[in-house]
Coordinates of C-alpha atoms in Angstrom, one line a residue:
Chain F
M9 CA 34.1 -25.5 20.7
N10 CA 36.7 -24.2 18.3
W11 CA 39.8 -24.3 20.6
P12 CA 42.1 -23.6 17.4
V13 CA 40.4 -20.8 17.1
A14 CA 39.0 -19.4 20.8
I15 CA 41.9 -20.2 21.9
P16 CA 44.3 -16.7 20.5
L17 CA 40.9 -15.3 20.4
L18 CA 41.2 -16.1 24.7
V19 CA 44.2 -14.9 25.1
F20 CA 43.9 -11.4 23.9
L21 CA 41.0 -10.9 25.5
I22 CA 42.9 -11.7 28.7
V23 CA 46.4 -9.0 27.7
V24 CA 43.7 -7.1 27.6
F25 CA 42.4 -7.2 31.0
A26 CA 46.4 -7.3 32.6
V27 CA 46.2 -3.4 31.0
G28 CA 43.8 -2.9 32.3
I29 CA 44.1 -3.4 35.7
Y30 CA 47.2 -1.7 35.0
A31 CA 46.0 1.2 34.5
S32 CA 44.1 1.0 37.1
K33 CA 47.6 2.0 39.5
R34 CA 47.9 4.6 37.0
I35 CA 44.6 6.1 38.6
Q36 CA 45.9 6.1 42.5
Q37 CA 48.9 8.2 42.1
A38 CA 47.1 11.0 39.3
P39 CA 47.4 14.5 41.0
V40 CA 43.4 14.9 39.7
F41 CA 41.3 12.1 38.9
L42 CA 38.3 14.0 36.6
Q43 CA 41.9 14.9 34.6
E44 CA 43.1 11.0 35.0
Y45 CA 39.8 9.0 35.0
F46 CA 38.0 10.6 31.7
L47 CA 40.7 12.1 29.8
G48 CA 44.4 10.2 30.9
S49 CA 45.9 13.9 32.4
R50 CA 46.6 14.7 28.8
E51 CA 49.0 12.1 28.0
L52 CA 48.7 10.5 25.1
G53 CA 51.7 9.9 23.4
G54 CA 51.5 9.8 18.9
L55 CA 51.6 6.2 18.3
M56 CA 48.6 5.7 21.3
L57 CA 46.7 9.4 19.3
A58 CA 46.8 7.9 16.4
M59 CA 45.7 3.8 18.0
T60 CA 43.3 4.9 20.0
M61 CA 41.6 7.7 17.3
V62 CA 41.3 4.9 14.5
A63 CA 40.4 2.5 16.4
T64 CA 37.7 4.3 18.4
Y65 CA 36.5 4.7 15.1
G66 CA 36.8 2.4 13.5
S67 CA 34.0 -0.3 14.4
A68 CA 31.8 -3.3 13.6
S69 CA 31.6 -2.1 11.1
S70 CA 34.7 -1.8 9.8
F71 CA 35.3 -5.5 10.3
I72 CA 32.0 -7.4 10.1
G73 CA 29.0 -4.9 8.1
G74 CA 31.8 -3.3 5.6
P75 CA 33.7 -6.2 4.1
G76 CA 29.3 -7.9 5.0
V77 CA 28.2 -5.4 1.9
A78 CA 31.3 -5.6 0.1
Y79 CA 31.2 -9.1 -0.5
T80 CA 28.0 -8.3 -2.1
V81 CA 28.0 -5.2 -3.8
G82 CA 31.9 -5.4 -5.4
F83 CA 34.5 -3.0 -6.2
G84 CA 32.4 0.1 -5.9
W85 CA 32.0 -0.2 -2.2
V86 CA 35.6 -0.3 -1.7
L87 CA 35.1 2.8 -3.5
L88 CA 33.1 4.5 -0.8
A89 CA 34.6 2.7 2.2
M90 CA 38.3 4.4 1.5
S91 CA 37.2 8.1 1.8
Q92 CA 37.5 7.3 4.9
L93 CA 41.4 7.5 4.8
V94 CA 40.5 11.0 5.2
T95 CA 39.4 11.0 8.7
G96 CA 43.1 10.0 9.5
Y97 CA 44.7 13.8 8.5
F98 CA 41.6 16.0 8.5
T99 CA 40.2 15.7 11.3
L100 CA 43.2 16.2 13.9
S101 CA 44.4 18.7 11.3
V102 CA 41.4 20.7 12.1
L103 CA 40.4 20.0 15.1
G104 CA 43.9 20.7 15.9
K105 CA 46.2 21.9 17.6
K106 CA 43.5 25.5 18.2
F107 CA 41.1 22.7 20.5
A108 CA 43.8 21.6 21.8
I109 CA 44.9 24.2 23.2
M110 CA 41.4 25.7 23.9
A111 CA 40.9 22.8 25.9
R112 CA 43.6 23.2 28.2
K113 CA 43.4 27.5 29.3
I114 CA 39.8 26.1 30.4
K115 CA 40.4 23.1 31.5
A116 CA 38.0 20.8 29.9
V117 CA 37.9 17.3 30.4
T118 CA 35.3 16.3 28.3
L119 CA 33.9 17.9 25.2
V120 CA 30.6 19.0 27.1
D121 CA 32.6 21.3 28.9
F122 CA 34.4 22.9 25.6
V123 CA 30.6 23.6 25.0
K124 CA 29.8 24.8 28.1
E125 CA 32.6 27.4 28.6
R126 CA 32.3 28.5 24.9
Y127 CA 28.4 29.2 25.2
Q128 CA 27.7 30.0 28.6
S129 CA 24.7 28.1 28.3
K130 CA 22.2 25.1 30.6
W131 CA 19.7 24.1 27.8
V132 CA 23.0 24.2 25.0
V133 CA 24.4 21.3 27.7
L134 CA 22.0 19.4 28.9
L135 CA 21.0 19.2 24.8
S136 CA 24.7 17.8 24.4
S137 CA 24.7 15.5 27.3
A138 CA 21.2 14.0 26.3
S139 CA 21.9 13.9 22.9
I140 CA 25.1 12.0 23.6
I141 CA 24.3 9.4 26.4
M142 CA 20.9 8.6 23.4
F143 CA 23.0 8.2 20.7
M144 CA 26.2 7.0 22.3
F145 CA 23.6 4.0 24.1
A146 CA 22.0 3.2 21.3
I147 CA 25.9 2.8 19.0
M148 CA 26.7 1.0 22.3
A149 CA 24.6 -1.7 22.6
A150 CA 24.8 -2.7 18.3
Q151 CA 28.3 -2.2 19.1
W152 CA 28.3 -5.6 21.5
I153 CA 25.7 -7.1 20.2
G154 CA 28.1 -7.6 17.1
G155 CA 30.7 -8.5 20.2
G156 CA 28.6 -11.5 21.4
R157 CA 27.8 -13.1 18.1
L158 CA 31.2 -12.6 16.5
I159 CA 32.6 -15.1 20.1
Q160 CA 29.4 -16.8 19.6
A161 CA 30.6 -18.0 16.1
V162 CA 34.2 -17.9 16.6
T163 CA 33.4 -20.7 19.8
G164 CA 30.6 -21.9 19.3
L165 CA 30.0 -21.0 22.9
S166 CA 24.7 -19.4 23.4
Y167 CA 24.8 -16.2 22.1
T168 CA 24.6 -14.6 25.7
A169 CA 27.5 -16.1 27.3
A170 CA 29.7 -14.8 24.8
L171 CA 28.0 -12.1 25.5
F172 CA 28.7 -12.5 29.1
I173 CA 32.0 -13.1 28.8
F174 CA 32.8 -9.9 26.9
A175 CA 31.0 -7.7 28.7
V176 CA 32.7 -8.9 32.1
V177 CA 36.0 -7.4 30.1
V178 CA 35.4 -5.0 28.7
L179 CA 33.5 -3.3 32.0
V180 CA 36.1 -4.3 34.8
Y181 CA 39.1 -2.4 33.0
V182 CA 36.9 0.4 31.5
A183 CA 35.5 0.9 35.4
I184 CA 39.0 0.5 36.9
G185 CA 41.1 1.7 34.2
G186 CA 39.9 5.0 32.8
F187 CA 40.5 6.8 30.3
R188 CA 44.1 5.4 30.0
A189 CA 43.4 1.7 30.4
V190 CA 40.9 2.4 27.1
A191 CA 43.8 5.0 25.2
I192 CA 46.6 1.7 26.1
T193 CA 44.2 -1.5 25.2
D194 CA 43.1 0.8 22.0
T195 CA 46.5 1.1 21.0
I196 CA 47.5 -2.8 21.6
Q197 CA 43.7 -3.3 19.7
G198 CA 44.1 -1.1 16.5
I199 CA 48.2 -3.2 15.9
V200 CA 46.3 -5.8 16.3
M201 CA 43.5 -4.5 14.0
F202 CA 46.5 -3.6 11.3
F203 CA 48.3 -6.6 11.2
G204 CA 45.4 -9.3 11.1
T205 CA 44.3 -6.6 7.9
I206 CA 47.6 -7.7 6.1
L207 CA 47.5 -11.5 7.3
I208 CA 44.2 -11.7 6.4
L209 CA 44.8 -10.1 3.5
I210 CA 47.0 -11.7 2.0
G211 CA 45.5 -15.1 3.3
T212 CA 42.6 -14.1 0.9
I213 CA 44.7 -13.9 -2.3
V214 CA 46.7 -16.9 -2.2
A215 CA 43.5 -18.7 -1.3
G216 CA 42.0 -17.4 -4.3
G217 CA 45.1 -17.9 -6.6
G218 CA 45.9 -14.0 -7.0
V219 CA 45.0 -11.3 -7.6
S220 CA 44.3 -11.4 -12.0
N221 CA 43.1 -14.7 -11.5
I222 CA 40.2 -13.5 -8.6
I223 CA 38.9 -10.5 -10.7
S224 CA 38.2 -12.9 -13.3
E225 CA 36.3 -14.8 -11.6
L226 CA 33.9 -12.2 -10.6
A227 CA 33.7 -11.1 -14.1
A228 CA 32.3 -13.6 -14.7
E229 CA 30.9 -14.2 -12.1
N230 CA 28.9 -10.3 -12.7
P231 CA 31.4 -7.7 -14.8
N232 CA 29.0 -5.1 -12.4
L233 CA 31.2 -5.5 -9.4
L234 CA 35.1 -4.4 -10.9
T235 CA 32.8 -0.6 -11.2
P236 CA 32.5 1.7 -9.3
Y237 CA 29.0 1.6 -9.8
G238 CA 27.8 -1.4 -7.8
H239 CA 26.0 -5.1 -8.7
E240 CA 23.3 -3.5 -9.1
Q241 CA 24.3 -0.4 -10.5
Q242 CA 22.2 0.9 -7.7
L243 CA 25.5 3.6 -6.7
S244 CA 25.6 6.6 -8.3
A245 CA 28.8 8.5 -8.3
I246 CA 26.7 11.5 -6.2
Y247 CA 25.7 8.8 -4.1
V248 CA 29.4 7.1 -2.9
S249 CA 30.7 10.9 -2.7
S250 CA 28.2 12.6 0.0
F251 CA 29.6 9.6 1.8
W252 CA 32.7 12.3 2.4
I253 CA 31.1 14.2 4.4
L254 CA 29.6 10.8 6.7
V255 CA 32.2 9.0 7.8
G256 CA 35.3 11.5 5.6
V257 CA 35.1 15.1 7.5
G258 CA 32.9 14.7 10.0
V259 CA 34.2 12.3 12.1
V260 CA 34.8 15.9 13.8
G261 CA 31.4 16.5 14.6
L262 CA 31.6 12.4 16.7
P263 CA 31.9 12.9 20.4
Q264 CA 34.1 10.4 20.7
V265 CA 36.5 11.0 18.5
A266 CA 37.0 15.1 19.8
V267 CA 37.4 14.5 23.0
R268 CA 41.1 12.7 22.2
A269 CA 42.0 15.5 19.7
M270 CA 41.9 17.3 23.6
A271 CA 44.2 14.3 24.9
Y272 CA 47.1 14.7 23.5
K273 CA 50.6 15.3 25.1
S274 CA 52.2 18.1 22.8
S275 CA 52.0 18.9 19.5
Q276 CA 55.3 16.8 18.5
A277 CA 52.3 13.9 19.7
M278 CA 49.4 15.7 17.6
H279 CA 52.5 15.4 14.2
R280 CA 53.1 11.7 14.4
A281 CA 49.6 11.1 15.2
L282 CA 48.7 12.5 12.1
I283 CA 50.3 11.0 10.1
I284 CA 50.2 7.1 11.7
G285 CA 46.7 7.6 11.6
T286 CA 46.3 8.0 8.5
I287 CA 47.8 4.8 7.0
V288 CA 46.8 2.9 9.5
V289 CA 43.1 4.2 9.2
G290 CA 43.7 3.6 5.0
L291 CA 45.2 0.6 4.8
I292 CA 42.3 -1.1 6.7
M293 CA 39.6 0.3 5.3
L294 CA 41.7 -0.8 2.1
G295 CA 42.5 -4.2 2.9
M296 CA 39.2 -5.5 5.0
H297 CA 36.9 -4.7 1.7
L298 CA 39.3 -5.4 -1.0
V299 CA 39.1 -8.9 1.7
G300 CA 35.1 -8.7 0.7
V301 CA 35.0 -8.7 -2.3
F302 CA 38.1 -11.1 -2.9
G303 CA 36.2 -13.0 -0.2
R304 CA 33.4 -13.8 -2.5
A305 CA 35.6 -15.7 -5.8
V306 CA 37.2 -17.4 -3.0
V307 CA 34.3 -18.5 -1.4
P308 CA 31.2 -18.5 -2.5
G309 CA 28.2 -18.5 -1.4
I310 CA 27.6 -16.7 2.4
E311 CA 24.2 -15.8 2.5
V312 CA 24.2 -13.3 5.5
G313 CA 26.3 -10.2 5.0
D314 CA 27.8 -9.8 8.3
T315 CA 29.4 -14.0 8.8
V316 CA 31.9 -12.7 5.7
M317 CA 34.1 -11.8 8.1
P318 CA 34.1 -14.6 10.1
T319 CA 33.6 -17.4 7.6
I320 CA 36.3 -16.1 5.1
A321 CA 39.3 -15.8 8.1
M322 CA 38.5 -19.4 8.5
E323 CA 38.3 -20.4 5.6
V324 CA 41.5 -19.3 3.8
L325 CA 43.9 -19.2 7.0
P326 CA 45.1 -21.8 9.2
A327 CA 43.2 -21.9 12.3
W328 CA 45.0 -20.6 14.6
L329 CA 46.1 -17.7 12.7
A330 CA 41.8 -17.4 11.6
G331 CA 41.8 -16.7 15.8
V332 CA 45.1 -14.1 15.9
V333 CA 43.0 -11.9 12.2
L334 CA 38.6 -12.7 14.4
A335 CA 41.0 -11.1 17.2
A336 CA 41.3 -8.0 15.4
P337 CA 37.0 -7.9 14.6
M338 CA 36.8 -8.1 18.4
A339 CA 39.4 -5.9 19.1
A340 CA 37.6 -3.1 16.6
I341 CA 34.2 -3.5 18.3
M342 CA 36.1 -3.1 22.6
S343 CA 37.8 0.0 21.6
T344 CA 35.1 1.8 19.9
V345 CA 32.7 0.4 22.9
D346 CA 34.9 1.1 25.7
S347 CA 34.9 4.9 24.5
L348 CA 31.8 5.2 24.3
L349 CA 31.3 3.6 27.9
L350 CA 34.1 6.1 29.4
L351 CA 31.9 9.1 27.3
V352 CA 28.5 8.4 28.5
S353 CA 30.2 7.9 32.1
S354 CA 31.5 11.1 31.4
S355 CA 28.9 13.2 31.1
I356 CA 26.6 11.9 32.5
V357 CA 29.4 12.6 36.1
K358 CA 30.9 15.3 35.1
D359 CA 28.3 17.6 32.7
V360 CA 25.6 17.1 34.9
Y361 CA 26.3 15.2 38.1
V362 CA 28.7 18.3 39.1
N363 CA 27.9 20.4 36.9
Y364 CA 24.2 20.8 38.0
I365 CA 23.3 18.8 40.9
K366 CA 26.8 19.2 43.2
P367 CA 28.9 21.3 42.1
E368 CA 30.9 20.5 45.7
A369 CA 31.7 17.2 45.3
T370 CA 34.3 15.6 47.4
E371 CA 37.3 14.4 44.6
Q372 CA 36.7 10.6 46.7
T373 CA 32.2 10.6 46.0
V374 CA 33.1 11.3 42.3
K375 CA 35.8 8.4 41.9
R376 CA 33.4 6.4 43.9
L377 CA 30.7 7.9 41.1
S378 CA 32.6 7.7 37.9
I379 CA 33.6 3.6 38.3
T380 CA 29.7 2.5 40.0
I381 CA 28.3 5.0 37.2
T382 CA 31.0 3.4 34.1
A383 CA 29.8 -0.7 35.7
V384 CA 26.3 0.4 35.9
L385 CA 26.3 1.6 32.6
G386 CA 27.3 -1.4 31.6
L387 CA 25.4 -3.7 33.0
I388 CA 21.9 -1.7 31.6
V389 CA 23.9 -2.1 28.0
F390 CA 25.1 -5.5 28.7
F391 CA 20.7 -6.3 29.4
M392 CA 20.2 -4.2 26.8
A393 CA 22.2 -6.7 24.5
V394 CA 20.6 -9.6 25.6
N395 CA 17.3 -8.9 24.2
P396 CA 17.7 -5.2 22.3
P397 CA 14.0 -3.5 21.9
D398 CA 13.1 -2.8 18.8
F399 CA 13.7 0.7 19.9
L400 CA 17.5 0.9 20.3
I401 CA 17.6 -0.7 16.7
W402 CA 16.6 2.5 15.3
L403 CA 18.0 4.4 17.2
N404 CA 20.7 3.5 16.2
L405 CA 20.7 3.7 12.6
Y406 CA 20.3 7.4 13.2
A407 CA 22.9 7.9 15.8
F408 CA 26.4 8.4 13.8
G409 CA 25.2 10.8 11.4
G410 CA 22.0 12.1 14.6
L411 CA 25.8 12.8 17.0
Q412 CA 27.3 14.7 13.3
A413 CA 24.5 16.5 12.6
A414 CA 24.0 17.3 16.4
F415 CA 28.5 19.0 17.1
I416 CA 30.1 19.0 13.6
W417 CA 29.3 23.2 13.9
P418 CA 28.7 24.2 17.9
I419 CA 33.0 22.3 17.5
I420 CA 34.2 23.1 14.7
M421 CA 32.5 27.5 14.9
G422 CA 32.8 27.4 18.2
L423 CA 36.8 27.5 17.2
Y424 CA 36.9 29.8 14.4
W425 CA 34.1 32.2 14.7
K426 CA 34.2 34.5 17.8
K427 CA 30.6 35.5 16.8
G428 CA 29.0 32.2 17.2
N429 CA 26.9 32.3 19.9
K430 CA 24.4 30.2 22.7
Y431 CA 21.6 31.1 20.6
G432 CA 23.5 29.7 16.6
A433 CA 24.6 26.4 18.7
L434 CA 21.0 25.6 20.2
A435 CA 20.0 26.2 16.8
S436 CA 22.4 24.3 14.7
I437 CA 21.8 21.1 17.0
I438 CA 17.8 21.3 16.7
V439 CA 18.0 21.9 13.3
G440 CA 20.4 20.0 12.3
V441 CA 18.8 16.0 14.4
S442 CA 15.2 16.6 14.1
T443 CA 15.9 17.0 9.4
Y444 CA 18.4 14.3 10.0
I445 CA 15.5 11.6 11.5
L446 CA 12.2 13.9 9.2
F447 CA 14.5 13.3 6.5
D448 CA 14.9 10.2 7.2
L449 CA 11.4 9.1 7.4
F450 CA 10.1 11.0 4.6
W451 CA 12.7 11.9 2.3
K452 CA 15.7 9.4 1.7
N453 CA 18.6 10.0 0.3
P454 CA 17.3 13.7 -0.4
L455 CA 18.9 14.8 -4.1
G456 CA 20.6 11.2 -4.8
M457 CA 22.9 12.2 -1.4
H458 CA 23.6 10.3 1.5
G459 CA 20.2 11.7 4.1
V460 CA 23.1 13.6 6.7
V461 CA 24.3 16.2 3.9
L462 CA 21.6 18.2 4.0
P463 CA 21.2 18.3 7.5
I464 CA 24.7 19.7 8.3
V465 CA 24.2 22.3 5.2
L466 CA 20.8 23.6 7.1
G467 CA 22.3 23.6 10.4
F468 CA 24.9 25.0 9.1
I469 CA 22.8 28.1 8.3
G470 CA 20.4 28.0 11.5
Y471 CA 24.2 28.2 13.3
V472 CA 25.7 31.1 11.7
A473 CA 21.8 33.4 10.7
A474 CA 20.5 32.9 14.5
S475 CA 24.4 33.6 16.0
L476 CA 23.9 37.1 13.7
L477 CA 20.0 37.4 14.9
T478 CA 21.0 37.9 18.6
Q479 CA 24.9 39.8 18.5
H480 CA 23.2 42.5 20.4
R481 CA 21.6 40.3 23.2
T482 CA 24.8 37.8 24.3
M483 CA 27.1 41.0 23.5
A484 CA 28.8 41.3 27.1
Q485 CA 28.8 37.3 27.2
Q486 CA 30.8 36.6 24.0
Q487 CA 33.2 40.1 25.3
E488 CA 34.0 37.8 28.0
V489 CA 33.7 34.9 26.2
V490 CA 37.0 35.9 23.4
S491 CA 39.3 36.8 25.6
R492 CA 39.1 34.0 28.2
F493 CA 39.2 31.3 24.3
W494 CA 41.7 33.5 21.9
G495 CA 42.9 35.8 24.2
A496 CA 46.4 35.7 24.5
Chain V
M29 CA 55.7 38.1 19.2
A30 CA 52.6 40.9 19.2
D31 CA 49.5 39.7 16.7
K32 CA 47.3 42.6 15.6
P33 CA 44.4 44.1 17.0
N34 CA 41.2 42.9 16.5
S35 CA 39.1 45.5 16.3
D36 CA 35.9 44.0 14.5
Q37 CA 34.9 42.5 17.7
G38 CA 34.4 45.1 19.0
L39 CA 36.9 44.9 21.8
D40 CA 38.6 47.1 23.4
T41 CA 42.1 47.3 21.8
K42 CA 43.9 46.2 24.0
F43 CA 43.0 42.8 23.0
Q44 CA 45.1 40.3 21.8
E45 CA 45.0 37.2 19.8
D46 CA 46.5 34.5 21.7
P47 CA 49.6 33.9 18.5
R48 CA 49.5 30.1 18.0
F49 CA 46.1 30.4 16.5
K50 CA 47.9 31.8 13.9
V51 CA 50.1 28.2 12.9
S52 CA 46.8 26.3 14.3
H53 CA 44.9 28.5 11.2
R54 CA 47.5 28.1 8.8
E55 CA 47.6 23.9 9.6
A56 CA 43.4 23.8 9.9
I57 CA 43.8 25.2 6.2
I58 CA 46.0 22.7 5.1
G59 CA 43.8 20.3 6.1
I60 CA 40.8 21.5 3.6
V61 CA 43.1 21.9 0.6
I62 CA 44.7 17.9 0.7
A63 CA 41.0 16.7 1.8
V64 CA 39.8 18.9 -1.4
A65 CA 42.6 17.8 -3.6
N66 CA 42.5 13.6 -2.2
F67 CA 38.4 13.7 -3.2
M68 CA 39.3 15.3 -7.0
W69 CA 42.2 12.7 -6.7
W70 CA 39.8 9.6 -5.7
F71 CA 36.8 11.3 -7.9
A72 CA 38.5 12.3 -11.1
F73 CA 40.1 8.1 -11.1
A74 CA 37.4 6.4 -10.4
Y75 CA 34.9 7.6 -12.3
G76 CA 37.3 9.2 -15.4
L77 CA 38.6 5.5 -16.0
G78 CA 35.3 3.3 -14.4
S79 CA 32.7 4.8 -16.2
K80 CA 33.8 3.0 -19.3
P81 CA 32.8 -0.8 -19.8
V82 CA 33.7 -3.6 -18.3
E83 CA 35.0 -5.2 -21.6
E84 CA 37.0 -2.0 -22.7
Y85 CA 38.7 -1.9 -18.7
T86 CA 42.4 -2.5 -18.4
Y87 CA 44.3 -4.2 -15.0
I88 CA 47.3 -2.5 -12.8
L89 CA 48.6 -5.8 -10.5
G90 CA 46.2 -7.3 -10.9
L91 CA 43.0 -5.1 -10.1
P92 CA 40.9 -2.4 -12.0
A93 CA 43.0 0.3 -13.4
W94 CA 39.7 3.1 -12.3
F95 CA 40.4 1.0 -8.9
F96 CA 44.2 1.3 -8.6
F97 CA 44.7 5.1 -9.7
S98 CA 41.8 6.3 -7.6
C99 CA 41.7 3.9 -4.8
V100 CA 45.4 2.2 -4.4
L101 CA 47.8 4.6 -5.9
G102 CA 45.5 7.1 -3.9
F103 CA 45.9 6.0 -0.1
V104 CA 49.6 6.2 -1.2
V105 CA 50.1 9.5 -2.7
F106 CA 48.4 10.6 0.0
S107 CA 49.9 9.3 2.9
C108 CA 53.3 10.3 0.9
I109 CA 52.1 14.5 0.6
V110 CA 50.6 14.3 4.7
F111 CA 53.6 13.0 5.9
L112 CA 55.2 16.0 3.4
A113 CA 52.8 18.3 4.8
V114 CA 53.5 17.5 8.6
K115 CA 57.1 18.2 8.6
F116 CA 57.5 20.8 6.6
F117 CA 54.1 23.0 7.3
Y118 CA 53.0 21.9 10.8
K119 CA 55.4 23.9 13.2
E120 CA 55.6 23.4 16.9
V121 CA 53.9 25.1 19.8
P122 CA 53.8 24.5 23.1
L123 CA 49.9 23.9 24.6
D124 CA 49.9 24.4 27.7
D125 CA 48.9 27.9 28.7
D126 CA 51.3 29.9 31.7
Q127 CA 48.5 31.6 32.9
G128 CA 46.3 28.1 33.8
G129 CA 43.1 30.3 32.3
G130 CA 42.9 31.9 35.6
L131 CA 39.2 32.2 35.5
K132 CA 38.1 29.3 36.8

């Protein structure tokens, strides 16, 4: 066991664990259990809101996968990654106060609550919950695998043992602490990610003998590394630009991000989060991907992309500091997993059980059920991650774009277009998700863009067309919805 | 803070739109405008300066100029724009509904 590196990592795990226990105390005192467990009683302040958004969104791919690709591809991939700067301010500006206000009007606790009240349709609810449960499960498992591998690489434990440690920590604090525990730990994790990024960037530049030196080594190896087009000139401008949809503005359609836009305390918190979030996202994305590119000159010849970050950290920093820095990807993984776990659990408990199976369930039952389901879900994900089945890996490829294709229009148009109705929402979910999967199977990168772009466009057309065509059928219902959601 | 009645929905004329939504609509538009400007800045510098042959690249702080302007300076500039936009254009409104939704 590599103790100097492992100790800071273990200390980090213990701190996170302790915070979860602390947050669970708040649940006992909260007036409304569901609001507290799944939304932290809508009390997020600015820093917490910013950090929980950044941390939820910044996953294993920002810290492990992304830098690994940048190592191979060069500056073109950093350019692509910087399209994420927009998520910091765009999501909160667009969902913004409107979503927070509407969610409060109808007392929504989950994204599906919003969808349910806005569209008044059982089918929209079931389809939304199914997409959330299915895709989130896949993303979660992939992240757990990343978490296990990272602990394994750093400490030398076996994969299963590493995964077990990871799972126990995350499970306990999420299951008993709920959203508040997730938000507080996300804040700590976000701060670790922020400073970890700065540390490793500086360490890499110093180890490489300065930026100019690193750049000339890269130029000597392959000048294409310095261009926006990638090491084999494989990145076209339109392909890279289309990532502004997938990882930029499309992020408003991700349920785990959207739900945070209804959990903040005040406008002031939102304003502060906008600024902090933009700076933190920008710095992490820029810094981590630059480390990947610079790392090529500092530690050449790394074969497996996913090991680039840990290898560089252990190479350029003193062991104990590498341990601190490697807590950053660990934090990124944990903070994504914890939010997803809670989201899936809320989908089952609130959206399916309380809505359709047993609306008269008592507070006590719901409480016990929420904690149990969260824990059981975690265990299922754990066993899946120990020996990941193929369909899960397959599903994970579609998860990010699939969620966006499903939810972006029901959310955005639901907020901004009074004529949007349940047929529109159904059409856009079905068209969006199915064309996304079909394009991937039969027409990769249509028109040179990432596969998510066209399905989002088609989903929009579907939403508008279906809503307009069925206006006469939903007149009465729409009037009621409009006065509830838009009325003064 | 009376709002004009919303007649295009075929609703009764007494319908008053929540006045807070005016604020949120304005902010959504600001967000979109910043995003479009951000994209143009990012794209123009990256492909405007970066399409040259590598031998003709210039460097700033050791980084290729296209990258410095597009990603590093762009990050700084747009962080400042977001900061200023929030300070001067974003309004504080109460989020809670006094009537409490009433329907549930």
